[in-house]
Amino acid sequence: MIKYVPEMTSVVIEEIPDRVTLAVDISNCQGNCVGCHSPFLKKDVGDELTESCIDRLVADNYGVNCFLFLGEGNDVDSLLRLAAHVRSIGLEAALYSGREAVEDEIFKAFDYVKVGPYIEAFGPLNAKTTNQRLYKVAHEADSYSLMDITSRFWHRGIDQNVQ
């Protein structure tokens, strides 16, 4: 089961380039990022995220064209099933993972995948020094290819000095 925090759900325009994105915070985070902006998401909090819940959230937020899972939770099968549902209703599916790398099945299930834990010394996605990467996934028959689109964020930030 995947849980989300309803009161943290919002429509955003800067998390996925050129997309009006419904961002949903997923709890039961398995990451250990120092300086985490939402440490409460490590706990088992929130409500179950189901297909009907996704349908309701999308209906309540007319105009979104992307659904962003802010975290993976602790149930990969449910995450993959929900991503498939998002794509079946005509939206793009995006995932922000704090892991260094994700499995092929994750890339196959999503249209956008961000990897890399937040490391303060390297800065966020809008810093050219960031260790995080956002990939656009191109699906081709039984395979996929990745395009690193991290640089799309760099016009929004100031270069970070890494020491």
mmCIF file of C-alpha atoms in Angstrom:
data_model
loop_
_atom_site.group_PDB
_atom_site.id
_atom_site.type_symbol
_atom_site.label_atom_id
_atom_site.label_comp_id
_atom_site.label_asym_id
_atom_site.label_seq_id
_atom_site.Cartn_x
_atom_site.Cartn_y
_atom_site.Cartn_z
ATOM 1 C CA MET A 1 0.000 0.000 0.000
ATOM 2 C CA ILE A 2 1.171 3.501 -0.858
ATOM 3 C CA LYS A 3 0.178 6.333 1.461
ATOM 4 C CA TYR A 4 0.085 10.042 0.711
ATOM 5 C CA VAL A 5 -0.480 13.178 2.762
ATOM 6 C CA PRO A 6 -3.622 14.858 1.340
ATOM 7 C CA GLU A 7 -2.967 18.274 2.865
ATOM 8 C CA MET A 8 0.440 18.409 1.121
ATOM 9 C CA THR A 9 -0.979 17.779 -2.375
ATOM 10 C CA SER A 10 -0.592 20.748 -4.710
ATOM 11 C CA VAL A 11 -0.469 21.795 -8.338
ATOM 12 C CA VAL A 12 3.041 22.900 -9.294
ATOM 13 C CA ILE A 13 4.628 24.231 -12.469
ATOM 14 C CA GLU A 14 8.325 23.987 -11.664
ATOM 15 C CA GLU A 15 8.908 20.357 -10.664
ATOM 16 C CA ILE A 16 8.534 18.875 -14.170
ATOM 17 C CA PRO A 17 9.490 21.215 -17.038
ATOM 18 C CA ASP A 18 6.621 22.317 -19.294
ATOM 19 C CA ARG A 19 4.047 20.389 -17.281
ATOM 20 C CA VAL A 20 1.202 21.384 -14.994
ATOM 21 C CA THR A 21 1.856 18.803 -12.326
ATOM 22 C CA LEU A 22 -0.165 17.430 -9.453
ATOM 23 C CA ALA A 23 2.474 16.765 -6.773
ATOM 24 C CA VAL A 24 1.635 14.185 -4.118
ATOM 25 C CA ASP A 25 3.847 13.596 -1.072
ATOM 26 C CA ILE A 26 4.332 9.881 -0.427
ATOM 27 C CA SER A 27 5.033 8.689 3.126
ATOM 28 C CA ASN A 28 7.117 5.741 4.364
ATOM 29 C CA CYS A 29 10.192 7.243 2.707
ATOM 30 C CA GLN A 30 13.167 4.886 2.736
ATOM 31 C CA GLY A 31 15.721 7.678 2.225
ATOM 32 C CA ASN A 32 18.081 9.204 4.751
ATOM 33 C CA CYS A 33 18.853 12.612 3.251
ATOM 34 C CA VAL A 34 20.627 14.923 5.684
ATOM 35 C CA GLY A 35 18.651 18.160 5.762
ATOM 36 C CA CYS A 36 15.444 16.509 4.524
ATOM 37 C CA HIS A 37 12.749 19.158 4.000
ATOM 38 C CA SER A 38 9.953 16.772 5.089
ATOM 39 C CA PRO A 39 11.287 14.356 7.731
ATOM 40 C CA PHE A 40 7.740 13.454 8.813
ATOM 41 C CA LEU A 41 7.403 11.548 5.501
ATOM 42 C CA LYS A 42 9.685 8.836 6.891
ATOM 43 C CA LYS A 43 6.747 7.807 9.097
ATOM 44 C CA ASP A 44 3.678 5.772 8.189
ATOM 45 C CA VAL A 45 1.341 8.762 7.870
ATOM 46 C CA GLY A 46 -1.463 9.847 5.589
ATOM 47 C CA ASP A 47 -4.147 8.064 3.613
ATOM 48 C CA GLU A 48 -3.983 5.160 1.205
ATOM 49 C CA LEU A 49 -3.437 6.270 -2.398
ATOM 50 C CA THR A 50 -5.685 4.228 -4.679
ATOM 51 C CA GLU A 51 -6.744 4.433 -8.304
ATOM 52 C CA SER A 52 -10.079 6.012 -7.322
ATOM 53 C CA CYS A 53 -8.247 8.505 -5.119
ATOM 54 C CA ILE A 54 -6.028 9.462 -8.060
ATOM 55 C CA ASP A 55 -9.114 9.881 -10.254
ATOM 56 C CA ARG A 56 -10.678 12.188 -7.649
ATOM 57 C CA LEU A 57 -7.496 14.240 -7.218
ATOM 58 C CA VAL A 58 -7.182 14.686 -10.980
ATOM 59 C CA ALA A 59 -10.871 15.640 -11.316
ATOM 60 C CA ASP A 60 -10.450 18.178 -8.504
ATOM 61 C CA ASN A 61 -7.416 19.716 -10.215
ATOM 62 C CA TYR A 62 -8.589 20.298 -13.768
ATOM 63 C CA GLY A 63 -5.832 21.030 -16.270
ATOM 64 C CA VAL A 64 -3.015 18.938 -14.818
ATOM 65 C CA ASN A 65 -1.152 16.833 -17.358
ATOM 66 C CA CYS A 66 1.351 15.144 -15.063
ATOM 67 C CA PHE A 67 1.080 13.284 -11.740
ATOM 68 C CA LEU A 68 4.197 13.428 -9.548
ATOM 69 C CA PHE A 69 4.892 10.906 -6.805
ATOM 70 C CA LEU A 70 7.174 12.763 -4.384
ATOM 71 C CA GLY A 71 8.769 9.609 -3.025
ATOM 72 C CA GLU A 72 8.446 5.880 -3.555
ATOM 73 C CA GLY A 73 6.961 4.676 -0.282
ATOM 74 C CA ASN A 74 7.672 1.094 0.695
ATOM 75 C CA ASP A 75 5.535 -0.956 -1.720
ATOM 76 C CA VAL A 76 7.033 -1.168 -5.216
ATOM 77 C CA ASP A 77 4.188 -3.256 -6.661
ATOM 78 C CA SER A 78 1.596 -0.679 -5.587
ATOM 79 C CA LEU A 79 3.755 2.167 -6.878
ATOM 80 C CA LEU A 80 4.053 0.512 -10.297
ATOM 81 C CA ARG A 81 0.311 -0.240 -10.407
ATOM 82 C CA LEU A 82 -0.569 3.367 -9.554
ATOM 83 C CA ALA A 83 1.878 4.725 -12.140
ATOM 84 C CA ALA A 84 0.239 2.496 -14.770
ATOM 85 C CA HIS A 85 -3.154 3.872 -13.750
ATOM 86 C CA VAL A 86 -1.950 7.464 -14.047
ATOM 87 C CA ARG A 87 -0.700 6.772 -17.564
ATOM 88 C CA SER A 88 -3.918 4.914 -18.482
ATOM 89 C CA ILE A 89 -5.995 8.028 -17.750
ATOM 90 C CA GLY A 90 -3.886 10.120 -20.119
ATOM 91 C CA LEU A 91 -1.463 11.806 -17.731
ATOM 92 C CA GLU A 92 2.294 11.535 -17.608
ATOM 93 C CA ALA A 93 3.673 9.850 -14.492
ATOM 94 C CA ALA A 94 6.671 11.280 -12.657
ATOM 95 C CA LEU A 95 8.674 10.056 -9.677
ATOM 96 C CA TYR A 96 11.108 11.859 -7.399
ATOM 97 C CA SER A 97 13.319 9.187 -5.853
ATOM 98 C CA GLY A 98 16.024 9.989 -3.354
ATOM 99 C CA ARG A 99 18.003 6.912 -4.320
ATOM 100 C CA GLU A 100 21.234 7.037 -6.357
ATOM 101 C CA ALA A 101 19.716 4.741 -8.980
ATOM 102 C CA VAL A 102 16.431 2.941 -9.626
ATOM 103 C CA GLU A 103 15.571 -0.357 -11.280
ATOM 104 C CA ASP A 104 14.578 -0.730 -14.926
ATOM 105 C CA GLU A 105 10.990 -1.450 -13.891
ATOM 106 C CA ILE A 106 10.779 2.047 -12.411
ATOM 107 C CA PHE A 107 12.045 3.701 -15.582
ATOM 108 C CA LYS A 108 9.618 1.602 -17.639
ATOM 109 C CA ALA A 109 6.657 2.700 -15.492
ATOM 110 C CA PHE A 110 7.308 6.448 -15.479
ATOM 111 C CA ASP A 111 7.729 9.295 -17.970
ATOM 112 C CA TYR A 112 10.024 11.311 -15.677
ATOM 113 C CA VAL A 113 12.309 10.037 -12.917
ATOM 114 C CA LYS A 114 14.489 12.102 -10.590
ATOM 115 C CA VAL A 115 17.293 10.222 -8.862
ATOM 116 C CA GLY A 116 19.832 11.229 -6.261
ATOM 117 C CA PRO A 117 19.537 12.135 -2.610
ATOM 118 C CA TYR A 118 19.582 15.774 -1.639
ATOM 119 C CA ILE A 119 23.134 16.683 -0.601
ATOM 120 C CA GLU A 120 23.313 20.239 0.700
ATOM 121 C CA ALA A 121 26.901 20.817 -0.485
ATOM 122 C CA PHE A 122 25.834 20.112 -4.087
ATOM 123 C CA GLY A 123 22.596 22.067 -3.944
ATOM 124 C CA PRO A 124 19.126 21.419 -5.365
ATOM 125 C CA LEU A 125 18.150 20.713 -8.973
ATOM 126 C CA ASN A 126 18.462 24.373 -9.951
ATOM 127 C CA ALA A 127 22.171 24.414 -9.036
ATOM 128 C CA LYS A 128 24.598 23.401 -11.784
ATOM 129 C CA THR A 129 26.565 21.552 -9.106
ATOM 130 C CA THR A 130 23.666 19.283 -8.085
ATOM 131 C CA ASN A 131 24.197 15.550 -7.772
ATOM 132 C CA GLN A 132 20.507 14.957 -8.554
ATOM 133 C CA ARG A 133 19.334 14.156 -12.072
ATOM 134 C CA LEU A 134 15.923 14.401 -13.712
ATOM 135 C CA TYR A 135 15.412 12.096 -16.661
ATOM 136 C CA LYS A 136 12.745 12.204 -19.361
ATOM 137 C CA VAL A 137 12.006 8.587 -20.242
ATOM 138 C CA ALA A 138 11.257 7.789 -23.884
ATOM 139 C CA HIS A 139 9.358 4.522 -24.200
ATOM 140 C CA GLU A 140 10.050 2.469 -27.316
ATOM 141 C CA ALA A 141 8.263 -0.885 -27.693
ATOM 142 C CA ASP A 142 9.917 -3.101 -25.051
ATOM 143 C CA SER A 143 12.731 -0.707 -24.179
ATOM 144 C CA TYR A 144 13.320 2.846 -23.073
ATOM 145 C CA SER A 145 15.927 5.565 -23.346
ATOM 146 C CA LEU A 146 16.783 8.349 -20.939
ATOM 147 C CA MET A 147 17.358 12.013 -21.625
ATOM 148 C CA ASP A 148 18.958 13.979 -18.795
ATOM 149 C CA ILE A 149 16.915 17.200 -18.584
ATOM 150 C CA THR A 150 18.391 18.478 -15.317
ATOM 151 C CA SER A 151 19.864 21.508 -17.071
ATOM 152 C CA ARG A 152 16.307 22.758 -17.721
ATOM 153 C CA PHE A 153 16.284 23.896 -14.072
ATOM 154 C CA TRP A 154 19.541 25.814 -14.131
ATOM 155 C CA HIS A 155 18.155 29.093 -15.472
ATOM 156 C CA ARG A 156 16.048 29.313 -12.309
ATOM 157 C CA GLY A 157 18.866 29.206 -9.804
ATOM 158 C CA ILE A 158 22.174 30.667 -8.902
ATOM 159 C CA ASP A 159 25.362 28.648 -9.290
ATOM 160 C CA GLN A 160 26.298 27.035 -6.021
ATOM 161 C CA ASN A 161 29.883 27.060 -4.815
ATOM 162 C CA VAL A 162 30.867 23.550 -3.851
ATOM 163 C CA GLN A 163 33.526 23.383 -1.171
#
